[in-house]
Coordinates of C-alpha atoms in Angstrom, one line a residue:
Chain D
M531 CA 0.0 0.0 0.0
S532 CA 1.4 3.4 -0.9
A533 CA 1.8 6.2 1.6
R534 CA -1.1 8.2 0.4
A535 CA -4.0 8.5 2.6
T536 CA -7.5 7.3 1.7
A537 CA -9.6 10.1 0.2
V538 CA -12.4 10.9 2.6
P539 CA -15.5 12.7 2.0
I540 CA -14.5 15.8 4.0
D541 CA -11.3 16.3 1.8
V542 CA -13.4 16.1 -1.3
A543 CA -16.0 18.4 0.2
R544 CA -13.3 20.9 1.0
L545 CA -12.1 20.7 -2.6
I546 CA -15.6 21.3 -3.9
V547 CA -16.2 24.2 -1.7
T548 CA -12.9 25.9 -2.4
T549 CA -13.0 25.2 -6.1
L550 CA -16.5 26.4 -6.6
N551 CA -16.4 29.2 -4.0
L552 CA -19.5 27.8 -2.4
E553 CA -21.1 29.4 0.6
V554 CA -21.7 26.1 2.4
A555 CA -19.3 24.7 5.0
P556 CA -17.6 21.5 3.9
E557 CA -18.8 19.8 7.0
A558 CA -22.4 20.7 6.2
I559 CA -22.5 18.7 2.9
D560 CA -24.4 15.5 3.4
P561 CA -22.2 12.8 1.9
D562 CA -25.3 11.2 0.4
E563 CA -27.2 14.2 -0.9
S564 CA -27.0 14.8 -4.7
L565 CA -24.3 17.2 -5.9
F566 CA -26.3 18.4 -9.0
G567 CA -29.8 19.6 -9.3
E568 CA -31.5 19.4 -5.9
G569 CA -29.1 19.0 -3.0
L570 CA -26.0 21.1 -3.5
G571 CA -27.3 22.5 -6.8
L572 CA -24.2 22.3 -9.0
D573 CA -24.4 22.8 -12.7
S574 CA -22.4 21.9 -15.8
I575 CA -20.0 24.8 -15.5
D576 CA -19.3 23.5 -12.0
A577 CA -18.7 20.0 -13.3
L578 CA -16.0 21.3 -15.6
E579 CA -14.2 23.3 -12.9
L580 CA -14.5 20.4 -10.5
A581 CA -13.0 18.0 -13.1
L582 CA -10.0 20.2 -13.4
A583 CA -9.5 20.5 -9.6
I584 CA -9.9 16.7 -9.2
S585 CA -7.3 16.1 -11.9
R586 CA -4.9 18.5 -10.3
E587 CA -5.4 17.1 -6.8
Y588 CA -5.7 13.4 -7.5
G589 CA -4.3 12.9 -11.0
L590 CA -7.4 11.4 -12.5
E591 CA -9.3 12.5 -15.5
L592 CA -13.0 12.5 -15.6
R593 CA -14.7 11.7 -18.9
S594 CA -18.3 11.8 -19.9
D595 CA -18.2 8.5 -21.9
D596 CA -17.6 6.7 -18.6
A597 CA -20.7 4.7 -18.1
R598 CA -20.4 5.5 -14.5
N599 CA -20.2 9.3 -14.9
R600 CA -23.7 9.9 -13.7
Q601 CA -23.1 7.6 -10.7
V602 CA -19.7 9.2 -10.0
F603 CA -21.2 12.7 -9.6
A604 CA -24.3 11.4 -7.8
S605 CA -23.1 12.3 -4.3
L606 CA -20.1 13.3 -2.3
R607 CA -19.7 9.7 -1.2
S608 CA -19.8 8.3 -4.7
L609 CA -17.4 10.9 -6.0
T610 CA -15.0 10.1 -3.1
D611 CA -15.2 6.4 -3.8
Y612 CA -14.5 6.9 -7.4
I613 CA -11.5 9.1 -6.7
D614 CA -10.2 6.6 -4.3
E615 CA -10.4 3.8 -6.9
T616 CA -8.9 5.6 -9.8
R617 CA -6.5 8.2 -8.4
T618 CA -2.9 8.2 -9.4
R619 CA -1.6 10.5 -6.6
Chain F
M444 CA -44.9 14.3 -47.8
P445 CA -47.8 16.4 -46.4
A446 CA -48.2 19.9 -47.7
T447 CA -47.5 22.3 -44.9
R448 CA -47.4 25.6 -46.6
P449 CA -50.7 27.5 -46.3
A450 CA -52.2 28.1 -49.7
F451 CA -51.9 31.8 -49.5
V452 CA -48.2 31.7 -49.2
P453 CA -46.7 32.0 -52.7
A454 CA -44.4 29.1 -53.7
S455 CA -41.0 30.2 -52.6
V456 CA -37.5 29.3 -53.7
G457 CA -36.6 25.8 -52.9
V458 CA -33.7 25.2 -50.5
P459 CA -32.1 21.8 -50.4
L460 CA -32.4 19.7 -47.3
L461 CA -28.7 18.8 -47.8
A462 CA -26.3 20.5 -50.1
R463 CA -23.7 17.7 -49.9
P464 CA -22.5 15.0 -52.4
H465 CA -24.0 11.5 -51.7
G466 CA -20.8 10.0 -50.3
A467 CA -19.8 13.0 -48.1
V468 CA -19.4 12.3 -44.5
L469 CA -21.9 14.3 -42.5
F470 CA -21.6 12.9 -39.0
R471 CA -18.8 10.9 -37.4
R472 CA -20.1 8.6 -34.6
P473 CA -17.8 6.6 -32.4
E474 CA -19.3 3.5 -34.1
G475 CA -18.8 4.8 -37.7
E476 CA -19.3 7.5 -40.3
V477 CA -22.7 8.6 -41.6
T478 CA -22.7 9.6 -45.3
A479 CA -25.2 11.9 -46.9
D480 CA -27.0 9.0 -48.7
R481 CA -27.3 7.0 -45.5
F482 CA -28.5 10.1 -43.7
L483 CA -31.2 10.7 -46.3
A484 CA -32.5 7.1 -46.2
A485 CA -32.7 7.3 -42.4
A486 CA -34.4 10.8 -42.6
H487 CA -37.0 9.5 -45.1
G488 CA -37.7 6.5 -43.0
L489 CA -38.2 8.5 -39.9
A490 CA -40.3 11.2 -41.7
A491 CA -42.9 8.6 -42.6
A492 CA -43.2 7.4 -39.0
L493 CA -43.3 10.7 -37.1
P494 CA -46.4 11.6 -35.2
D495 CA -48.4 14.5 -36.5
A496 CA -47.3 16.9 -33.7
P497 CA -44.8 19.6 -32.8
L498 CA -41.6 17.7 -31.7
L499 CA -39.5 18.7 -28.8
N500 CA -36.1 17.4 -29.9
L501 CA -34.3 16.2 -26.8
C502 CA -31.9 13.8 -28.5
A503 CA -28.6 13.6 -26.7
D504 CA -26.6 12.2 -29.6
R505 CA -25.9 14.8 -32.3
Y506 CA -26.6 12.4 -35.1
H507 CA -30.0 11.6 -33.7
L508 CA -30.7 15.3 -33.1
A509 CA -29.9 16.1 -36.7
L510 CA -31.9 13.1 -38.0
G511 CA -34.9 14.2 -36.0
L512 CA -34.6 17.8 -37.3
A513 CA -34.2 16.7 -41.0
A514 CA -37.1 14.1 -40.8
A515 CA -39.3 16.7 -39.1
A516 CA -38.5 19.3 -41.8
L517 CA -39.2 16.7 -44.5
A518 CA -42.5 15.8 -43.0
G519 CA -43.5 19.4 -42.3
R520 CA -43.3 19.1 -38.5
V521 CA -41.8 21.8 -36.5
S522 CA -38.9 21.0 -34.1
L523 CA -38.6 22.7 -30.8
F524 CA -35.2 23.2 -29.1
T525 CA -34.7 24.2 -25.6
G526 CA -31.8 23.7 -23.2
E527 CA -34.0 24.1 -20.1
R528 CA -35.7 21.1 -18.6
S529 CA -37.4 22.4 -15.5
S530 CA -40.8 20.9 -15.1
A531 CA -42.6 24.3 -15.0
W532 CA -41.0 25.2 -18.3
L533 CA -41.9 21.9 -20.0
D534 CA -45.4 22.3 -18.7
A535 CA -45.6 25.8 -20.2
L536 CA -44.3 24.5 -23.6
A537 CA -46.8 21.6 -23.6
A538 CA -49.6 24.1 -22.9
R539 CA -48.5 26.4 -25.7
F540 CA -48.0 23.6 -28.3
P541 CA -50.9 21.2 -28.1
G542 CA -49.8 17.6 -28.8
L543 CA -46.2 18.4 -28.1
T544 CA -44.2 15.2 -28.3
A545 CA -40.7 14.6 -27.0
L546 CA -38.4 13.2 -29.6
T547 CA -35.8 11.1 -27.8
D548 CA -33.0 8.7 -28.5
H549 CA -33.1 7.0 -25.2
A550 CA -36.3 6.1 -23.3
A551 CA -34.8 7.6 -20.1
T552 CA -34.4 11.1 -21.5
G553 CA -38.2 11.7 -22.0
P554 CA -39.7 14.0 -19.4
A555 CA -42.7 13.0 -17.4
G556 CA -46.0 14.3 -18.7
L557 CA -45.1 14.4 -22.4
P558 CA -45.7 11.7 -25.0
C559 CA -42.3 10.4 -26.2
F560 CA -41.2 9.1 -29.5
D561 CA -37.9 7.2 -29.6
L562 CA -36.5 7.7 -33.0
T563 CA -33.9 5.0 -32.7
A564 CA -36.7 2.4 -33.1
I565 CA -37.3 3.5 -36.7
P566 CA -35.4 1.8 -39.5
P567 CA -34.1 3.7 -42.5
A568 CA -36.2 3.7 -45.7
A569 CA -35.1 1.4 -48.5
G570 CA -33.7 2.8 -51.7
D571 CA -31.8 5.8 -52.9
F572 CA -33.1 9.3 -52.3
P573 CA -32.2 12.5 -53.9
A574 CA -31.7 15.4 -51.5
P575 CA -35.2 17.1 -51.7
C576 CA -35.7 20.8 -51.8
L577 CA -37.9 22.4 -49.1
P578 CA -39.8 25.7 -49.4
A579 CA -37.4 28.4 -48.0
D580 CA -40.2 29.7 -45.8
R581 CA -41.1 26.3 -44.2
L582 CA -41.1 26.7 -40.4
A583 CA -38.5 24.2 -39.4
A584 CA -37.5 25.1 -35.8
I585 CA -38.5 27.1 -32.8
V586 CA -35.5 27.9 -30.6
F587 CA -35.9 29.0 -27.0
T588 CA -33.1 30.9 -25.3
S589 CA -34.1 30.0 -21.8
G590 CA -37.3 29.6 -19.9
S591 CA -36.3 32.5 -17.7
T592 CA -36.6 35.2 -20.4
G593 CA -40.4 35.3 -20.4
E594 CA -40.4 34.4 -24.1
P595 CA -42.6 31.4 -24.4
E596 CA -43.0 32.1 -28.1
G597 CA -39.4 31.2 -28.9
H598 CA -37.7 32.2 -32.1
R599 CA -39.1 30.8 -35.3
K600 CA -36.7 29.6 -38.0
S601 CA -37.5 28.9 -41.5
W602 CA -35.5 26.2 -43.4
G603 CA -34.2 29.0 -45.7
A604 CA -32.8 31.1 -42.8
L605 CA -31.2 28.1 -41.2
A606 CA -29.6 27.0 -44.5
A607 CA -28.4 30.6 -45.3
R608 CA -26.6 31.1 -42.0
S609 CA -24.9 27.7 -42.2
R610 CA -23.8 28.3 -45.8
D611 CA -22.4 31.7 -44.9
A612 CA -20.6 30.4 -41.9
G613 CA -19.1 27.7 -44.0
R614 CA -17.8 30.3 -46.5
R615 CA -16.5 32.6 -43.7
F616 CA -14.5 29.8 -42.2
G617 CA -13.5 28.2 -45.5
L618 CA -14.9 24.8 -44.5
T619 CA -14.4 22.2 -47.2
E620 CA -13.8 18.8 -45.6
A621 CA -13.5 19.9 -41.9
A622 CA -14.0 17.6 -39.0
V623 CA -16.0 19.6 -36.5
V624 CA -15.8 18.7 -32.8
G625 CA -18.4 20.6 -30.9
T626 CA -18.5 20.8 -27.1
V627 CA -21.8 22.7 -27.0
P628 CA -25.2 21.2 -26.8
G629 CA -27.1 20.9 -30.2
Q630 CA -30.2 22.2 -28.6
H631 CA -28.7 25.7 -28.3
M632 CA -28.6 28.0 -31.3
Y633 CA -24.8 28.1 -31.4
G634 CA -24.5 24.3 -31.2
L635 CA -27.4 23.8 -33.6
E636 CA -25.8 25.9 -36.2
T637 CA -22.3 24.7 -35.9
T638 CA -22.6 21.0 -35.1
I639 CA -25.9 20.1 -36.7
L640 CA -26.6 22.4 -39.6
L641 CA -23.1 23.0 -40.9
P642 CA -22.8 19.4 -42.1
F643 CA -26.1 19.9 -44.1
H644 CA -24.9 23.0 -46.0
A645 CA -21.1 23.3 -45.7
G646 CA -18.1 21.0 -46.0
A647 CA -18.2 19.8 -42.4
A648 CA -18.6 16.4 -40.6
S649 CA -19.7 16.7 -37.0
W650 CA -18.4 14.5 -34.2
C651 CA -21.3 12.8 -32.4
G652 CA -19.5 11.2 -29.4
P653 CA -18.9 12.8 -26.0
A654 CA -16.9 16.1 -25.9
F655 CA -17.3 17.9 -22.6
Y656 CA -14.4 17.3 -20.3
P657 CA -10.8 18.0 -21.5
V658 CA -10.1 14.3 -22.0
D659 CA -13.3 13.8 -24.0
I660 CA -12.3 16.7 -26.3
A661 CA -8.8 15.4 -26.8
A662 CA -10.1 11.9 -27.6
A663 CA -12.7 13.3 -30.0
L664 CA -10.1 15.3 -31.8
A665 CA -7.9 12.3 -32.1
A666 CA -10.7 10.2 -33.5
C667 CA -11.2 12.7 -36.3
P668 CA -9.1 13.3 -39.4
S669 CA -7.4 16.6 -40.3
P670 CA -8.4 19.4 -40.8
R671 CA -10.0 19.7 -37.4
V672 CA -12.2 22.5 -36.2
L673 CA -13.0 22.8 -32.5
V674 CA -16.3 24.5 -31.7
T675 CA -16.3 25.5 -28.0
T676 CA -16.8 28.1 -25.3
P677 CA -14.3 30.3 -23.4
L678 CA -14.8 28.1 -20.2
Q679 CA -14.1 24.9 -22.0
L680 CA -11.3 26.4 -23.9
R681 CA -9.7 27.5 -20.7
A682 CA -10.3 24.1 -19.1
L683 CA -8.7 22.3 -22.0
L684 CA -5.7 24.6 -22.0
T685 CA -5.3 24.3 -18.2
A686 CA -5.5 20.5 -18.4
G687 CA -2.4 20.6 -20.6
I688 CA -3.4 17.4 -22.5
A689 CA -1.6 16.8 -25.9
L690 CA -3.9 17.5 -28.8
P691 CA -3.7 16.6 -32.5
P692 CA -3.3 19.5 -34.9
I693 CA -6.4 21.8 -34.9
S694 CA -6.7 24.1 -37.9
R695 CA -9.2 26.4 -36.2
V696 CA -11.0 27.0 -32.9
I697 CA -14.4 28.7 -32.9
S698 CA -15.6 30.2 -29.6
A699 CA -18.8 31.8 -28.6
T700 CA -21.3 32.1 -25.7
A701 CA -19.3 34.6 -23.7
P702 CA -16.4 37.1 -24.2
L703 CA -13.1 35.4 -24.9
E704 CA -10.3 37.2 -23.2
V705 CA -7.5 38.1 -25.6
A706 CA -4.8 36.7 -23.2
L707 CA -6.6 33.3 -23.2
A708 CA -6.9 33.4 -27.0
T709 CA -3.2 34.2 -27.3
A710 CA -2.1 31.5 -25.0
A711 CA -4.3 28.9 -26.7
E712 CA -3.2 29.9 -30.2
H713 CA 0.4 29.5 -29.0
A714 CA -0.1 26.2 -27.3
W715 CA -2.1 24.6 -30.1
N716 CA -0.5 26.4 -33.1
T717 CA -3.9 27.4 -34.3
E718 CA -6.2 30.4 -35.0
I719 CA -9.0 31.2 -32.6
W720 CA -12.1 32.9 -33.9
E721 CA -15.2 34.1 -32.2
I722 CA -18.7 34.1 -33.5
F723 CA -21.3 36.7 -32.7
G724 CA -24.9 36.1 -33.0
A725 CA -28.3 36.1 -31.3
T726 CA -30.9 33.4 -31.1
E727 CA -33.3 35.6 -33.1
V728 CA -31.2 35.6 -36.2
G729 CA -28.4 33.1 -35.6
S730 CA -24.7 33.7 -36.2
I731 CA -24.0 36.9 -38.1
A732 CA -20.4 37.9 -37.6
S733 CA -16.9 36.7 -36.6
R734 CA -13.5 38.0 -35.6
H735 CA -10.0 36.7 -35.1
T736 CA -9.8 37.5 -31.4
V737 CA -6.1 38.3 -31.2
A738 CA -6.3 40.5 -34.4
G739 CA -8.4 43.2 -32.8
P740 CA -11.9 43.9 -31.4
E741 CA -13.6 44.6 -34.7
W742 CA -16.3 42.1 -35.9
R743 CA -17.0 41.5 -39.6
T744 CA -20.5 40.3 -40.6
Y745 CA -21.0 37.1 -42.6
P746 CA -21.5 37.5 -46.3
R747 CA -25.0 38.9 -47.1
V748 CA -25.5 40.2 -43.5
R749 CA -25.8 44.0 -43.0
L750 CA -26.2 46.1 -39.9
T751 CA -27.9 49.5 -39.9
A752 CA -27.8 52.1 -37.1
A753 CA -30.8 52.7 -35.0
P754 CA -31.4 55.0 -32.0
D755 CA -30.0 53.9 -28.6
Q756 CA -27.2 51.9 -30.2
A757 CA -29.6 49.0 -30.9
A758 CA -28.5 48.1 -34.5
R759 CA -30.8 46.4 -36.9
V760 CA -29.6 43.2 -38.6
S761 CA -30.7 42.2 -42.0
A762 CA -29.9 38.7 -43.2
P763 CA -31.2 36.4 -45.9
H764 CA -34.6 34.8 -45.1
S765 CA -34.8 36.6 -41.8
A766 CA -37.0 39.6 -40.8
P767 CA -34.9 42.7 -39.8
F768 CA -34.1 42.3 -36.2
P769 CA -32.9 44.7 -33.5
L770 CA -29.8 43.4 -31.6
N771 CA -30.0 43.1 -27.9
D772 CA -26.4 44.1 -27.5
R773 CA -25.2 47.7 -27.9
V774 CA -22.8 48.1 -30.8
A775 CA -20.9 50.9 -32.5
L776 CA -21.0 50.5 -36.3
D777 CA -18.0 51.0 -38.4
G778 CA -20.0 50.6 -41.6
P779 CA -22.7 48.1 -42.6
T780 CA -20.4 45.1 -42.2
R781 CA -18.1 46.0 -39.4
F782 CA -18.8 46.9 -35.8
H783 CA -17.5 47.0 -32.2
L784 CA -19.5 45.6 -29.3
L785 CA -20.1 48.1 -26.5
G786 CA -22.0 45.9 -24.0
R787 CA -25.1 43.9 -23.2
G788 CA -28.5 45.4 -23.1
N789 CA -29.3 46.4 -19.5
D790 CA -31.8 43.7 -18.8
L791 CA -29.9 40.8 -20.5
V792 CA -27.8 38.3 -18.6
K793 CA -25.9 35.4 -20.3
L794 CA -24.4 32.4 -18.6
G795 CA -23.4 29.0 -19.8
G796 CA -24.8 29.7 -23.2
R797 CA -28.2 30.6 -21.7
R798 CA -29.9 33.9 -21.8
A799 CA -32.2 35.4 -19.3
S800 CA -33.9 38.7 -18.5
L801 CA -33.2 40.2 -15.1
A802 CA -36.7 41.5 -15.0
G803 CA -38.0 38.1 -15.9
L804 CA -36.0 36.4 -13.2
T805 CA -37.1 39.0 -10.7
R806 CA -40.7 38.5 -11.7
I807 CA -40.4 34.7 -11.0
L808 CA -38.8 35.5 -7.6
T809 CA -41.5 37.9 -6.6
G810 CA -44.2 35.6 -7.9
I811 CA -43.4 33.0 -5.2
E812 CA -46.1 32.9 -2.5
G813 CA -44.7 34.6 0.6
V814 CA -42.1 36.7 -1.2
E815 CA -43.2 40.3 -0.7
D816 CA -40.3 41.9 -2.6
G817 CA -37.2 40.8 -4.4
V818 CA -34.6 41.3 -7.0
F819 CA -32.1 39.4 -9.1
I820 CA -28.7 41.0 -9.7
A821 CA -25.8 39.9 -11.9
P822 CA -22.2 40.1 -10.6
E823 CA -20.0 42.3 -12.8
D824 CA -17.8 39.4 -13.8
L825 CA -20.6 36.9 -14.4
E826 CA -19.3 36.0 -17.9
V827 CA -15.6 35.7 -17.1
R828 CA -15.4 34.1 -13.7
P829 CA -16.3 30.4 -13.8
T830 CA -17.7 30.4 -10.3
A831 CA -19.7 33.6 -10.6
R832 CA -23.5 33.1 -10.4
M833 CA -26.6 35.3 -10.0
L834 CA -27.4 37.0 -6.7
A835 CA -31.0 37.1 -5.4
F836 CA -32.4 39.2 -2.6
A837 CA -35.8 38.7 -1.1
V838 CA -38.1 40.1 1.5
A839 CA -40.1 37.1 2.8
P840 CA -40.7 37.2 6.5
A841 CA -42.5 33.8 6.6
L842 CA -40.0 31.9 4.4
R843 CA -36.5 30.6 4.8
A844 CA -33.9 31.2 2.1
E845 CA -33.8 27.5 1.4
D846 CA -37.5 27.4 0.8
I847 CA -37.2 30.2 -1.7
L848 CA -34.3 28.5 -3.4
A849 CA -36.3 25.3 -3.7
Q850 CA -39.2 27.2 -5.3
L851 CA -36.8 28.9 -7.7
R852 CA -35.3 25.6 -8.7
A853 CA -38.6 24.3 -10.0
R854 CA -39.1 27.5 -12.1
I855 CA -35.9 28.7 -13.6
D856 CA -33.0 27.4 -15.6
P857 CA -30.5 25.9 -13.1
I858 CA -27.6 28.0 -14.5
F859 CA -29.4 31.1 -13.3
L860 CA -30.1 29.8 -9.8
P861 CA -28.4 32.0 -7.1
R862 CA -25.9 30.2 -4.9
R863 CA -28.1 31.4 -2.0
V864 CA -31.0 33.8 -1.5
V865 CA -30.2 36.7 0.8
C866 CA -33.3 37.5 2.9
L867 CA -33.6 41.1 3.9
D868 CA -36.2 43.1 6.0
R869 CA -36.7 45.3 3.0
L870 CA -35.0 46.3 -0.3
P871 CA -33.4 49.7 -0.5
R872 CA -36.1 51.2 -2.7
D873 CA -36.1 55.0 -3.2
P874 CA -39.2 57.1 -2.4
L875 CA -40.6 56.3 -5.9
G876 CA -40.3 52.6 -5.3
K877 CA -37.4 52.1 -7.6
L878 CA -34.1 50.4 -6.9
P879 CA -31.4 52.9 -7.8
A880 CA -28.3 51.6 -9.6
R881 CA -26.2 52.7 -6.6
A882 CA -28.4 50.8 -4.2
L883 CA -28.2 47.6 -6.3
E884 CA -24.4 48.1 -6.5
A885 CA -24.2 48.3 -2.7
L886 CA -26.3 45.1 -2.4
R887 CA -24.1 43.3 -4.9
A888 CA -20.9 44.4 -3.1
Q889 CA -22.3 43.4 0.2
A890 CA -23.3 40.0 -1.0
L891 CA -19.9 39.4 -2.6
G892 CA -18.1 40.6 0.5
L893 CA -16.1 43.1 -1.7
D894 CA -16.8 46.1 0.3
A895 CA -16.0 46.1 4.0
A896 CA -17.5 49.5 4.3
A897 CA -20.9 48.5 2.9
P898 CA -23.6 48.9 5.5
P899 CA -24.1 45.7 7.3
A900 CA -27.8 46.3 7.8
L901 CA -30.1 48.1 5.5
P902 CA -30.2 51.9 6.0
P903 CA -33.3 54.0 5.8
P904 CA -34.7 54.4 2.3
A905 CA -32.3 57.0 1.1
L906 CA -29.0 55.1 1.0
P907 CA -25.8 56.9 1.9
P908 CA -23.5 57.1 -1.0
P909 CA -21.8 53.7 -1.1
T910 CA -18.1 53.7 -0.7
L911 CA -17.3 51.2 -3.4
P912 CA -13.9 50.3 -4.7
P913 CA -13.2 51.6 -8.2
Q914 CA -14.2 49.1 -10.9
T915 CA -11.4 46.6 -11.1
L916 CA -12.7 44.9 -14.1
P917 CA -11.9 46.0 -17.6
P918 CA -14.8 47.1 -19.7
R919 CA -16.5 44.1 -21.1
T920 CA -15.7 43.2 -24.6
L921 CA -18.7 41.0 -25.3
A922 CA -18.2 38.2 -27.6
D923 CA -21.7 37.1 -28.1
R924 CA -23.1 33.9 -29.4
P925 CA -26.5 32.7 -30.2
A926 CA -27.8 32.0 -26.8

C-alpha cells in the first residue's frame, strides 16, 4: 500500500467548496445528498471546474463517456469512492 | 410528404435539405461515419413514421438530433429546441404547443408528462433518395433561449434562414472537408448551427461522441481526421488549456457564448498552433459575424449580412430569409459590415450559453407565494469568472432562504439559480419605489463581500453614497453567441 491517505468525503467536500467558491461549510455537505440539481445544486460549469480540480489534486481525468459518470457525480460519497479507486496520486 | 405551406403563401424558392455529395461524411459517430445517402435514407424512413405533432427534440446524440430535425422538416413538422428542462418550463411548452411530443434517442431522457417518440426504433427507408428541396419559408424550428426570459413564443426559424446562416458560416471559415468537434449542446442555437446544420450545408462532418471534459475533447479530436475545427466556449477552452493534454493538430478553434479574453486566446493559439475565432450572434437571427480574437476587437459580418444604425445603439440586422431584427447588445457601427461591441442590453444576462432577462428572473422570484419583494442582480464578472452566479435578494418574513431557493429551482434554468438567496427586511427602494443603480451596487458588493464599508444592515430608504472600490474589471468586450 502506498503512503497516500485514503480520500475521505471531507477532503473532497473541501475541494468542492474551495474550487467552486460555495457558501456552504464542507462539514455541512451531506455525503449522500446529490451534488447536482437538488441538494448542492451544482451545474455543468461547476462540473468542468471540479473535473480540473480533481485532476490537479488526485491525478485522475473525468470523462463523460464513462458509463459511471452519472453515478460518480451522484453524491459526495460516490465521488469520493471513485477518486479513491482511480486516483494516481 | 404532407403539404404544410398554407395556400396563401406563394411558392418560394426551394432550399435543399442537404447540399452535400452523396458520399460526403456528415456525421462521425464513435461506431462509424454517416454519409449523406445513409442520412437521407434514415431521414425519409423517420419522416414517414413521425407523429403529426410539434416535436420537442431532446436527443442527446448529435446524429439523432440532426436526423430528428431533418425528418421533421421533410414531414412538415416543427422541431422545438430548448436547453432548459425544468418541469414548470416543459409544462408551459406543452400548454403552448398542443400535442407536443418529445423526440428522444433514449427512453430515459423523456420528461414526465409528455408523450415520447424514440427515433432509434425507426429503420431507414429502403432505396436511394435525392436530396429534396424544401420551401425556403417552411417553419423548421423554434428555438428558445431559456425559460427564464419570459419568451414562451421562442424564435421561429425557416429552413431557408437556417440554411443561409450555415452556408455563410461555411464560407467565412473556409470549410471544405472539416471535421468539427463541438463541445456545446445541439439544442442551443450556437451548437445547432455549428454542429448540426453546418454538415447539411457546408463542408463539415460533425463529431457525435462525447466532448465535454478535456479528456473527452482530446479523444474526440484524435478520433477525427485533419483538418479539425474545435467549436467550443471560453470556459471549456480555458479548461482544455489548463488540463495541458496533448492535442492533435487543430486548424481552427471557434468560440462563442461569452467574451473570450485576448490573453486566453493568445495562450491557446500559441499552445495549439492554431487560430481562434469568435462568432457573434443572437438566437433571433443566428450567427451573423466573426472576428479573429487576437487580431483586434472589430467584428465582420458574414457575407450577405448587413447592420444599420438605430437610436440607442440597438443596431438592426438584415440577413437572408430573416426579418430585420434589432440586436439586444449595444454596438458601434464602423459601416454596414463592421462593428464593435459596447455591451449587453441592460436587462440581459448570459451564462453557460443561456440567456435570461433580469426583469423576468425578478418576476419569477416575486411571484413566489410569501415573497413580498425581491430582486435578481448579476455580478459584474458573471461571464468571465467560472464560479460567478446570479445573486438574489428577497423580502419574505415567513419563508426561509432554502424554501425560496427550492421554489426557484422548479421554475428557472439551473444555471441562473443563485448560490443562495439573501433575505432582507426590505429592499433599498427609493421614495418612488425604484431600486437605484447605486443601491443595487451596494447590495451586490455586500453579497460578494467586496466592500467592508458596505452597511451591514439596510439603511433607511435614502441610502448613503456607497463607498465602493473603483471598478477593477476592464470594460467588457462582449463576444456574443446565439444564446
